[in-house]
Coordinates of C-alpha atoms in Angstrom, one line a residue:
X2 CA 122.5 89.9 85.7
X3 CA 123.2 92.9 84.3
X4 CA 123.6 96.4 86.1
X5 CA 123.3 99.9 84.9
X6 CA 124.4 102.8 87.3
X7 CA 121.7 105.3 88.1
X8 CA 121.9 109.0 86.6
X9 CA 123.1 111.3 90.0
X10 CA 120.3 114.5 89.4
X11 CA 118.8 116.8 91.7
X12 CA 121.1 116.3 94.3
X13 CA 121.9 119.9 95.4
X14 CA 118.4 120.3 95.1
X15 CA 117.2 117.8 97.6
X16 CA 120.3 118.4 99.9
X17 CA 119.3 121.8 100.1
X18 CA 115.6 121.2 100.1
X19 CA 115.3 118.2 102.7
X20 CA 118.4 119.6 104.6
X21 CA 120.1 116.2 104.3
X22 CA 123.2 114.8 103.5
X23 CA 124.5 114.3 99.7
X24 CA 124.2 110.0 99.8
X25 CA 120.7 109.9 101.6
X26 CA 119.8 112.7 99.0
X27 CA 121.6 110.6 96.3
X28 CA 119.3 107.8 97.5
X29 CA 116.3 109.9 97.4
X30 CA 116.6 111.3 94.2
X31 CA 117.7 107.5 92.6
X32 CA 113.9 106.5 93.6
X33 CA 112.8 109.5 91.3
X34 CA 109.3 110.4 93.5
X35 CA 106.4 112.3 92.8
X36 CA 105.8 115.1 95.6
X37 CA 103.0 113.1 96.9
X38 CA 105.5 110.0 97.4
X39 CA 108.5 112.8 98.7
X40 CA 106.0 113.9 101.6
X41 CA 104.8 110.5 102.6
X42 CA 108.7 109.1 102.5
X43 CA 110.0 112.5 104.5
X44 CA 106.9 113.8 106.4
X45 CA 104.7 110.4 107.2
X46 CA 101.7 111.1 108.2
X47 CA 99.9 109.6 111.0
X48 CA 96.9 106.8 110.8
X49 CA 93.6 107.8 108.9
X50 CA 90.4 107.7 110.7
X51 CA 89.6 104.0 110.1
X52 CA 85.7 105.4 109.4
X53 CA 86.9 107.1 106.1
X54 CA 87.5 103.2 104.6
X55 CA 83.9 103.4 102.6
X56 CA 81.6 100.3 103.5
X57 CA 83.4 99.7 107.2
X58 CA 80.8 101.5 109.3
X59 CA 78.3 99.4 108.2
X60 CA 80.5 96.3 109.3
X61 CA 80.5 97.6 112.6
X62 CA 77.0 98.2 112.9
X63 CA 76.4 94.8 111.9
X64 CA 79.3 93.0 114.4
X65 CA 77.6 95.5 117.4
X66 CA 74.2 94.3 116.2
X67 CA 75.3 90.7 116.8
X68 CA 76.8 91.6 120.3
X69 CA 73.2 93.0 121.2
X70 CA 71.1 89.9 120.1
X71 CA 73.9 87.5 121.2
X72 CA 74.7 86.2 118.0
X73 CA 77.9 83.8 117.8
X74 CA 80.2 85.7 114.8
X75 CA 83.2 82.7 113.3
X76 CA 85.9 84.5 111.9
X77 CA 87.3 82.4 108.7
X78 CA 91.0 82.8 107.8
X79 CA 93.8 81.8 106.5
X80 CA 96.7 79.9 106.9
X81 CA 100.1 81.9 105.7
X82 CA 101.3 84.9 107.8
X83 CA 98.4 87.3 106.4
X84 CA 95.5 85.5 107.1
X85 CA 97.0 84.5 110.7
X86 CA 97.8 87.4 111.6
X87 CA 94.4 89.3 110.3
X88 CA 92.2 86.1 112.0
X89 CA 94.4 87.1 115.2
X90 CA 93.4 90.7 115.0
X91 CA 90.0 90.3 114.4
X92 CA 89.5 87.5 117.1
X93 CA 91.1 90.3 119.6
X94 CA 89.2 92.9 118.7
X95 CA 85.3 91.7 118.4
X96 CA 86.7 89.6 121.5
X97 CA 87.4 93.1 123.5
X98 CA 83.9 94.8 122.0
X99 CA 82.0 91.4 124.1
X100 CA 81.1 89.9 120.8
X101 CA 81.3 86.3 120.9
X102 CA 83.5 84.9 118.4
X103 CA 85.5 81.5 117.5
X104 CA 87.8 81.1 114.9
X105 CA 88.5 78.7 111.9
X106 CA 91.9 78.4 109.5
X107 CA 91.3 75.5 107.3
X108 CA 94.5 72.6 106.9
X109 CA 96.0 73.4 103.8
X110 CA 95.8 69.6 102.5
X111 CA 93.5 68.6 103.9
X112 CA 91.0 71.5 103.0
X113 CA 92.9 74.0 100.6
X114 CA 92.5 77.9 100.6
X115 CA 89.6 79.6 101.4
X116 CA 86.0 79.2 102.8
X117 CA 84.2 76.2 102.0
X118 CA 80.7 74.8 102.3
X119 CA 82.3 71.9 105.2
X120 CA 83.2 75.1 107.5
X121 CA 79.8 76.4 106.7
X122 CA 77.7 73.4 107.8
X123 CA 80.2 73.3 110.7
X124 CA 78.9 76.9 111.5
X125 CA 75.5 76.1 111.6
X126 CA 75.9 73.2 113.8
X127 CA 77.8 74.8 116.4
X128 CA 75.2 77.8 116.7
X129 CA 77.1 80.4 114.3
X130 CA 74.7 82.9 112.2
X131 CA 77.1 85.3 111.1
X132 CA 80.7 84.3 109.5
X133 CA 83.5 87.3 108.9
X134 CA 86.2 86.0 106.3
X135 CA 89.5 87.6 106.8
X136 CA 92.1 87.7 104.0
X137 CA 90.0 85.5 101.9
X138 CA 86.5 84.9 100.4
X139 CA 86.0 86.6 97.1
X140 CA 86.4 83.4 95.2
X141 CA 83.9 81.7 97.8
X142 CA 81.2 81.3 95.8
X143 CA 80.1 77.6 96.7
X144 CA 80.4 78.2 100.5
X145 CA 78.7 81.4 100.1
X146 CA 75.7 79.3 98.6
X147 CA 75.9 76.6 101.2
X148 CA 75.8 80.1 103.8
X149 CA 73.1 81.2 101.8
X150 CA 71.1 77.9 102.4
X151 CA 71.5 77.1 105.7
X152 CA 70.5 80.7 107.1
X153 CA 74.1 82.2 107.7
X154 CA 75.0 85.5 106.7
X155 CA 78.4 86.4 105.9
X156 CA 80.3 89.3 105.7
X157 CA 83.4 89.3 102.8
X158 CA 86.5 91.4 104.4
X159 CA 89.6 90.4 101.4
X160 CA 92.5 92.2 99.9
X161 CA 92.8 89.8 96.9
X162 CA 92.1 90.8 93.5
X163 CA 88.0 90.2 92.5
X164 CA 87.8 89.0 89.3
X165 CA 84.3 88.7 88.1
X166 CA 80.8 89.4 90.3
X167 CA 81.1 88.7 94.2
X168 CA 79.7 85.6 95.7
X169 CA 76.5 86.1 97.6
X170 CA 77.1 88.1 100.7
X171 CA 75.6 91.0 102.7
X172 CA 78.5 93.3 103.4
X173 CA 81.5 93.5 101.8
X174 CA 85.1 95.5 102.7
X175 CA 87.8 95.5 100.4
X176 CA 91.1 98.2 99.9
X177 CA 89.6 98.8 96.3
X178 CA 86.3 100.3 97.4
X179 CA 88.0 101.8 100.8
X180 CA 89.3 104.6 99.0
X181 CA 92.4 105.7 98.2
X182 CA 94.8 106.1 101.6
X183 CA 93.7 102.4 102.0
X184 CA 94.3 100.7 98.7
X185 CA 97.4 99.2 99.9
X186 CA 96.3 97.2 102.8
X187 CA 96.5 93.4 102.9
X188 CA 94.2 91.3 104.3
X189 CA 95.1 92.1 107.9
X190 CA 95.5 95.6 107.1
X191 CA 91.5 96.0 106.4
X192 CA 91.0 93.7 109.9
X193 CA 93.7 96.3 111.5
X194 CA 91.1 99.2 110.6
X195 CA 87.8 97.1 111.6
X196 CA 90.0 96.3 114.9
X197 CA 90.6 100.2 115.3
X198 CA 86.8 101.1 114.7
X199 CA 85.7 98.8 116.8
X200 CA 88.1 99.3 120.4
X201 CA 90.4 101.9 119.3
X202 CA 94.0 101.7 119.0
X203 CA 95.6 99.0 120.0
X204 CA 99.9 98.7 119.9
X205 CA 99.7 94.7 119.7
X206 CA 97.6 94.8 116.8
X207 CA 99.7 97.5 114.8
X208 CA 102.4 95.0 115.1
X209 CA 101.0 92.2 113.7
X210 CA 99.5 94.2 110.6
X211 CA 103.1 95.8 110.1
X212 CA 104.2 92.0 110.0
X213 CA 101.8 91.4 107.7
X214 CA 102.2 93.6 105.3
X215 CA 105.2 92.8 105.1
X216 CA 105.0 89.3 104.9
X217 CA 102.6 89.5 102.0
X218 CA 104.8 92.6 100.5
X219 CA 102.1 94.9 100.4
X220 CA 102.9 98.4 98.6
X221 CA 104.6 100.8 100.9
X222 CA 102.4 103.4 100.2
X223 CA 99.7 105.4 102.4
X224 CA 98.2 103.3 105.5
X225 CA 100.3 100.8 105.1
X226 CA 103.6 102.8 104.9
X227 CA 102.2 104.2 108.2
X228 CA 101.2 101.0 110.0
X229 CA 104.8 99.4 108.8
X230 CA 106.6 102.5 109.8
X231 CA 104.6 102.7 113.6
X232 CA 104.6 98.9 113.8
X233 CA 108.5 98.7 113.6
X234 CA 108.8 101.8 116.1
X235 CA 106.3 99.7 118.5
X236 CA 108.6 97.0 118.4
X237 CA 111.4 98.9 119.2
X238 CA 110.2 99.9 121.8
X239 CA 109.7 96.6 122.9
X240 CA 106.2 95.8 122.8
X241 CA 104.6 92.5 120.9
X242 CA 106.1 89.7 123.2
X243 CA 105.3 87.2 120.8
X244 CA 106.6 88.3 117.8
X245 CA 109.8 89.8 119.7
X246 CA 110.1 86.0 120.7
X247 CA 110.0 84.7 117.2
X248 CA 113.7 86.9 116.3
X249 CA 116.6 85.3 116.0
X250 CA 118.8 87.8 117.0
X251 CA 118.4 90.6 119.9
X252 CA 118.7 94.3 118.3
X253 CA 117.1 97.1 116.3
X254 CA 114.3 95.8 114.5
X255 CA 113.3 96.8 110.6
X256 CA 111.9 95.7 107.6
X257 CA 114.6 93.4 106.8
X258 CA 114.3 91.4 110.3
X259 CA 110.6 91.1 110.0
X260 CA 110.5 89.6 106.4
X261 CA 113.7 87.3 107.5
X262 CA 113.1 86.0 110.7
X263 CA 109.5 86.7 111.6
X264 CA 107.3 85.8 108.5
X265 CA 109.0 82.1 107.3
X266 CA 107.8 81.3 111.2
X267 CA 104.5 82.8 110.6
X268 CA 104.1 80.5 107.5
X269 CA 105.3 77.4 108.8
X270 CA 102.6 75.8 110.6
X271 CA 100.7 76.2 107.4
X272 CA 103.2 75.1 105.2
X273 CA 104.2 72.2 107.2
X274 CA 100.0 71.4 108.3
X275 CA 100.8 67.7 108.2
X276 CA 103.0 68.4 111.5
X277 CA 101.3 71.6 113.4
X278 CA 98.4 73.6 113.3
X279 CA 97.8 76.9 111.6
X280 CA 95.0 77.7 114.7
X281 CA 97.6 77.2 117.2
X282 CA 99.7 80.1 115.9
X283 CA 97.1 82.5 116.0
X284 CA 96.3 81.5 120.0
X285 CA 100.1 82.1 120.0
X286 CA 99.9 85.7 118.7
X287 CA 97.2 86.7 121.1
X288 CA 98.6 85.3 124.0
X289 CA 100.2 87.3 127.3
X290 CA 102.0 84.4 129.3
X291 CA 105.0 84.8 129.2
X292 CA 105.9 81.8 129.9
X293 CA 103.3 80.1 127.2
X294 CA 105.4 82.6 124.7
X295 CA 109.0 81.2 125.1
X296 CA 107.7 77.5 124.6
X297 CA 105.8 78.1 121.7
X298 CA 108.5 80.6 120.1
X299 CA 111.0 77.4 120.9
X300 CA 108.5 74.8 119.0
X301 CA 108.0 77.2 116.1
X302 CA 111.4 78.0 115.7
X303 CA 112.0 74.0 115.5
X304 CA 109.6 73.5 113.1
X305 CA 111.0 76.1 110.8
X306 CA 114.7 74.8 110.9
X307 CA 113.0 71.5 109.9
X308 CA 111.1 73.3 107.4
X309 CA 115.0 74.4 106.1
X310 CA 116.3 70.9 105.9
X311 CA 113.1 69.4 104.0
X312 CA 113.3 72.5 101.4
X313 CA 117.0 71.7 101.1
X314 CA 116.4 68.0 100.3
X315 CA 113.6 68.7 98.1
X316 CA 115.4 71.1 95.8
X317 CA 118.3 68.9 95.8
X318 CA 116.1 66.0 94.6
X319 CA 114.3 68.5 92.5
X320 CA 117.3 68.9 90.7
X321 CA 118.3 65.6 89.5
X322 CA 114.7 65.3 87.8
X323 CA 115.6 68.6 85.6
X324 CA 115.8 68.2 81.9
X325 CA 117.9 70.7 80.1
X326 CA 115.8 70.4 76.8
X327 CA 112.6 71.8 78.3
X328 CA 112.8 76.1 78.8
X329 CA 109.9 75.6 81.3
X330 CA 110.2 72.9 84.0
X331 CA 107.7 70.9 85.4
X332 CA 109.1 68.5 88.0
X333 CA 107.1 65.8 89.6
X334 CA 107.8 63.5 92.6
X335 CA 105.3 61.3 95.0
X336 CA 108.0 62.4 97.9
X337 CA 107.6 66.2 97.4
X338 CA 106.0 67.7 100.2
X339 CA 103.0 70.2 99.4
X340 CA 104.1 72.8 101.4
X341 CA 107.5 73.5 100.1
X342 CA 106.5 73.4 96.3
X343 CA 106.5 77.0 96.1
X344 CA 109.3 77.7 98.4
X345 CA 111.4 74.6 95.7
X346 CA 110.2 76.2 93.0
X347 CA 111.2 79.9 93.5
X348 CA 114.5 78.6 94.0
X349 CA 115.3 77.0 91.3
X350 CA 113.8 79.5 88.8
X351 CA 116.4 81.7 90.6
X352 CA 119.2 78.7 89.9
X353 CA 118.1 77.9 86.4
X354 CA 117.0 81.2 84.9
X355 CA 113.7 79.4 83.9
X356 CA 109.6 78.9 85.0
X357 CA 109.5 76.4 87.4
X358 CA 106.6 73.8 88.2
X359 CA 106.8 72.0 91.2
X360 CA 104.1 69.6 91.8
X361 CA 103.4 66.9 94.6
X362 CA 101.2 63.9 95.3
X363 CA 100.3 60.7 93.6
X364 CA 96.8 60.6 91.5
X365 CA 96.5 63.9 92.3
X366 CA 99.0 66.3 91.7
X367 CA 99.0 69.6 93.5
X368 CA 101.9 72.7 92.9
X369 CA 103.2 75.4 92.4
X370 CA 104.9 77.6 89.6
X371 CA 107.4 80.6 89.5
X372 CA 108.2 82.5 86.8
X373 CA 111.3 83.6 85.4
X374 CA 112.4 87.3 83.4
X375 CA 109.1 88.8 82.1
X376 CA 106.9 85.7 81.3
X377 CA 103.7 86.4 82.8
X378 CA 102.2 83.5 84.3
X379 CA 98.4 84.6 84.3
X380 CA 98.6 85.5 80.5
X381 CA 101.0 82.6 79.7
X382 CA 97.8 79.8 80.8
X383 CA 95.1 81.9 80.1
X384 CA 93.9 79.5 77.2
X385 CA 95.4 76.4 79.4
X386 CA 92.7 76.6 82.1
X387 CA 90.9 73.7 80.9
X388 CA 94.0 72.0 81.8
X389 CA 94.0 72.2 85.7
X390 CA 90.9 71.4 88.1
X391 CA 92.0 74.2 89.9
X392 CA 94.3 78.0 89.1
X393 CA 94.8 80.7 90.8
X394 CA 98.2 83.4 91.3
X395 CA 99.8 86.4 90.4
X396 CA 101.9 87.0 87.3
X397 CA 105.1 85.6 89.0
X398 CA 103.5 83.1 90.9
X399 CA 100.6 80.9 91.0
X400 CA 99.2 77.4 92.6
X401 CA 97.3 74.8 90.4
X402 CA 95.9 71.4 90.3
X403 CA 94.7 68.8 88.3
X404 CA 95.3 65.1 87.6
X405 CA 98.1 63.2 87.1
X406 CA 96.8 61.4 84.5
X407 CA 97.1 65.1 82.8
X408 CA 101.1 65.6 83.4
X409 CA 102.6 64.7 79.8
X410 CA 99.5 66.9 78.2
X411 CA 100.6 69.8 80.8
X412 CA 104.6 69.4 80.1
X413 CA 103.3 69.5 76.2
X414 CA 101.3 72.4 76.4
X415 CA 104.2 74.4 78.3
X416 CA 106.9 73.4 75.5
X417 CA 104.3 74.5 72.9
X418 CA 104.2 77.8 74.1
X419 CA 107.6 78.4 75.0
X420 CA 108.8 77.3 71.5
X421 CA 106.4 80.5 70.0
X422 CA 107.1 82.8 72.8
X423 CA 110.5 85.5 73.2
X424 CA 110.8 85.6 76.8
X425 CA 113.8 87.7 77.8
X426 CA 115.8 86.3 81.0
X427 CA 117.7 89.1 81.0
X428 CA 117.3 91.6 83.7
X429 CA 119.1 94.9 84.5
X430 CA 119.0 96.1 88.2
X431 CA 120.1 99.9 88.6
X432 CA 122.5 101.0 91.6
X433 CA 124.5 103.7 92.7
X434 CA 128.3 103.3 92.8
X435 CA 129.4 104.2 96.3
X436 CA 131.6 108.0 95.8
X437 CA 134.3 109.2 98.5
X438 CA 132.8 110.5 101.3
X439 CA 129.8 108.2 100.8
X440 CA 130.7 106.0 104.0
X441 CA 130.8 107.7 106.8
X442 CA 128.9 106.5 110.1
X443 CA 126.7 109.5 110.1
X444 CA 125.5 109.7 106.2
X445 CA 124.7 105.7 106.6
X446 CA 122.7 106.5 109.4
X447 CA 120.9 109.2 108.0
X448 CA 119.6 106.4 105.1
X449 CA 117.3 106.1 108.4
X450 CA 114.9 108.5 107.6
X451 CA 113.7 107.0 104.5
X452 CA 112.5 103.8 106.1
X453 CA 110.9 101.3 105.6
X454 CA 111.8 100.3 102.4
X455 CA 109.8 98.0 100.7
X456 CA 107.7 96.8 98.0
X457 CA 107.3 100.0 95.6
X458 CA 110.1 101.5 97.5
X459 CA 112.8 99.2 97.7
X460 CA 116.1 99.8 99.2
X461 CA 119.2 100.9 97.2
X462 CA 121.3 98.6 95.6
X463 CA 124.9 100.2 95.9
X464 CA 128.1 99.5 94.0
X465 CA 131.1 99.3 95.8
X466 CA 134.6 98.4 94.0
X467 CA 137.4 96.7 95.9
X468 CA 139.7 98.4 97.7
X469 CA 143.5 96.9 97.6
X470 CA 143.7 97.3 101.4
X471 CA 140.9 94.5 101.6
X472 CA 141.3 91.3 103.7
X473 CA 139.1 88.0 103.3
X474 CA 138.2 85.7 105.6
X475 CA 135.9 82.7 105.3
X476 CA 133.2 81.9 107.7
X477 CA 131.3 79.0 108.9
X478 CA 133.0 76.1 107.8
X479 CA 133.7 77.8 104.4
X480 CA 130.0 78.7 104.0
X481 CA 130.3 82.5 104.5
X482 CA 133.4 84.9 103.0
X483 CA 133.8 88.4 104.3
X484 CA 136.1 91.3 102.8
X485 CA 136.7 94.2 105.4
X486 CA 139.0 97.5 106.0
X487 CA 138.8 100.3 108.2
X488 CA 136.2 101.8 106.0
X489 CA 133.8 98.8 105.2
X490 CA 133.0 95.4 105.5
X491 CA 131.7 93.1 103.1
X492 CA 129.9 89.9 103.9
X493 CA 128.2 87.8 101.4
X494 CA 126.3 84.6 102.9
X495 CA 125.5 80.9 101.7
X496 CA 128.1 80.8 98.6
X497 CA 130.2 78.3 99.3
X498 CA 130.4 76.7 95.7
X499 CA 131.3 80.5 94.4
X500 CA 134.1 81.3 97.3
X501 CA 137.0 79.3 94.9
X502 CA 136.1 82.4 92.5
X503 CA 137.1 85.0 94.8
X504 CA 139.5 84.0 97.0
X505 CA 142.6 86.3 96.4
X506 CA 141.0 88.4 93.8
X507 CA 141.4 92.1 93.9
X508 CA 139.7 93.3 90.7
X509 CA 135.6 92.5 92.3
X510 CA 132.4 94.8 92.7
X511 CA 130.2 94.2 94.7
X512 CA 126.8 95.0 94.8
X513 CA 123.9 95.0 98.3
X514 CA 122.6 96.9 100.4
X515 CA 124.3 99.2 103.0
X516 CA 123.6 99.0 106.9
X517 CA 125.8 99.9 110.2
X518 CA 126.4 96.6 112.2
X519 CA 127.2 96.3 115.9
X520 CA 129.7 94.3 117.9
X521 CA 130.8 94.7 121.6
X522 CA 129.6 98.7 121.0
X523 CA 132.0 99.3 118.1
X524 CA 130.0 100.5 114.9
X525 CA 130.9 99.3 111.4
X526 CA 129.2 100.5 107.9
X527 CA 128.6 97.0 106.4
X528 CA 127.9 96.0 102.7
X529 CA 125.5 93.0 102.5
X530 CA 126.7 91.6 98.9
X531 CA 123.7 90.0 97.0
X532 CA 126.2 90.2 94.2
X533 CA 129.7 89.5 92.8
X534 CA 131.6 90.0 89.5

């Protein structure tokens, strides 16, 4: 990793401008805005009318028209913390406007992402005419035939890219055709502004579309800036008992908690669908017993540290089958568990400064792949489709399938390409070096007023050079190290193969993110090192 410093500019200027302090106005200036981006960030504004997102009135109209003939709506979702959450919302709200309504997340193994012509039938038998997708259904085009068929009309609500004409449906609501203050929402973000059209605002709803969007690191940008920036506030005030039960830790709640203690939770049951139940989280969200709350926080809480130790084993058995001649891995094993593939895979692209495929099954094989530097995975197989059965992902990430039969052609076709191709591992992260006068309780706490960082916004890496007057301490068994003095402290997490490095050096930078921690009411300005050299 290599680091550059940013250019200090503009600072008087936004100090005088903003009426701030010189290291949030550092900060500020480092994320060089345009005025529309300086007004959201300083001046949010509130929620937009949810009937300004073209095509969503005449979504409403349909969902009331069902409620009048007494027409059962099945709301189709999906199983990682986007789709639970939006399925959650959406059951809530048609639930409140007296429409009747089930719901359906499909098993991830079993099923796979997405609508599919099985659910359909299912539909009809059970008396459904009208089915709502949720974070999915623009690549539904054989289940939107089978709907087609059998008499069902369905309604496409999706935040994922449409490539190509839309499969048969009547309505359609997307954050491309909303219009502009809604192009950033995910999939429960459109549900969030069906949910407010149909019974008005709702707190416990707000919350779970600020998790969301989190979880599926939407833009920060117009609505969603706003629902991430009023969810967060919502739960600081203590409201959404069942996502307050999901925390680790009591205390202020941010972006950072969220993403870190909320959404692997939220994702669990559908990573680990051989073991729980996707549907069962979303009752979970929506319900208001208290007592229903603290047992089910407990079990998903369980599942998730066992979700830990599997990923742990996994990439430790991942990494035995690595072969140092090949720039792009592809790692098989009949033991790997579907559900961690991705999770394995990101981390040791992140380990081996390479793409990673990480594949599971046994005739046939199922996976996922994460890229490395500035190899873009959609454009890297574009003329490998015919490989896999099935492809789909962004240019970092991406799930496929095809049969194992194929494995030695795919491994082939990935050397081929790497041989011809200059991908560049090397990448340069800018940061500001932390200046005299920088840490004080009250300029750290002014870094406030910028939140929520994010996705198109992300928080400031800072630069912070030892201080001689520094003293270490190990923690957890060796597993944690800490650096502190009156001024700072320094904690870096997880490293205990790098510690040996460290210990009784006086000559390291380190590079994170800064925050004030809290312990038996005394404040601290801490460093939270993602980096060391």
């Amino acid at each position: 990793m290599n680091y550059q410093a940013y250019e200090d500019k503009n600072i008087e200027e936004y100090q005088n401008r903003f009426q701030m302090g010189r290291l949030c106005a550092r900060v500020l200036a480092s994320h060089q805005l345009n005025e529309e981006q300086l007004q959201e960030v300083l001046n949010p504004p509130k929620l937009h009318n949810p009937f300004e997102a073209v095509g969503l009135k005449a979504v409403v109209d349909r969902l009331k028209a069902a409620r009048d003939n007494n027409e059962k709506v099945l709301i189709c979702g999906d199983y990682d913390a986007d789709g639970i959450c939006a399925t959650a919302i959406a059951y809530h709200a048609l639930s409140r406007a007296n429409i009747i309504c089930g719901y359906y997340i499909p098993n991830r193994f079993k099923e796979g992402y997405g609508l599919h012509p099985h659910t359909v039938e299912m539909a009809k038998e059970k008396g459904y005419t009208l089915l709502l997708t949720v974070d999915n259904g623009v690549k539904a085009y054989e289940a939107a035939e089978k709907a087609a068929e059998l008499g069902l009309e369905l309604i496409i609500t999706d935040h994922h890219t449409v490539e190509g004409k839309l499969p048969k449906c009547s309505l359609f609501l997307h954050p491309q055709k909303m219009g502009k203050p809604f192009e950033t929402l995910s999939g429960a973000g459109v549900a969030f502004e069906l949910s407010r059209a149909l019974i008005g605002e709702d707190e416990e709803m707000l919350i779970l579309a600020c998790v969301a969007a989190i979880g599926d690191v939407m833009p920060l940008w117009r609505e969603t800036r706003s629902i991430v920036r009023m969810g967060i506030a919502a739960l600081n005030r203590g409201k959404g008992m069942a996502i307050q039960k999901l925390a680790n830790q009591m205390g202020a709640w941010d972006e950072t908690k969220i993403s870190f203690q909320v959404v692997p939770k939220l994702n669990v049951t559908g990573r680990l669908a051989d073991m729980a139940n996707a549907n069962m989280t979303v009752r979970y969200l929506l319900s208001q017993n208290r007592d229903e709350i603290i047992k089910c926080s407990k079990q998903i809480g369980d599942l998730n540290e066992l979700r830990k130790i599997k990923s742990e084993e996994m990439t430790r058995k991942a990494m035995h089958l690595v072969d140092d001649q090949y720039l792009f891995q592809v790692l098989h094993d009949d033991s790997f568990h579907e559900g961690l593939t991705g999770l394995v895979a990101g981390k040791l692209a992140s380990q081996l400064k390479k793409p990673v495929m990480v594949l599971s099954g046994f005739e046939y094989l199922r996976g996922s792949i994460r890229s490395y530097g500035n190899l873009n995975l959609n454009e890297f197989f574009q003329d490998g489709q015919s490989l896999f059965d099935a492809y789909g992902g962004h240019p970092k990430a991406a799930g496929l399938g095809f049969d194992r039969a194929a494995l030695k052609q795919v491994q082939k076709f990935v050397n081929h390409k790497m041989d011809r191709l200059e991908v560049s591992d090397e990448e340069v992260r800018s940061y500001l070096p932390l200046q005299d006068g920088d840490l004080t309780l009250s300029q750290v706490q002014e870094l406030q007023r910028l939140k929520p960082f994010g996705e198109g916004f992300p928080p400031t890496l800072f630069a912070y050079r030892m201080k001689p007057d520094m003293k270490e301490k190990t923690m957890r068994e060796g597993k944690h190290i800490k650096w502190s003095n009156d001024q700072l402290e320094v904690v870096k997490f997880n490293c205990a193969d790098q510690i040996p490095l460290w210990k009784k050096r006086n000559d390291l930078i380190f590079y994170g993110t800064l925050s004030i921690s809290a312990f038996r009411g005394n404040q601290k300005i801490s460093l939270m090192a993602e980096d060391i050299q």
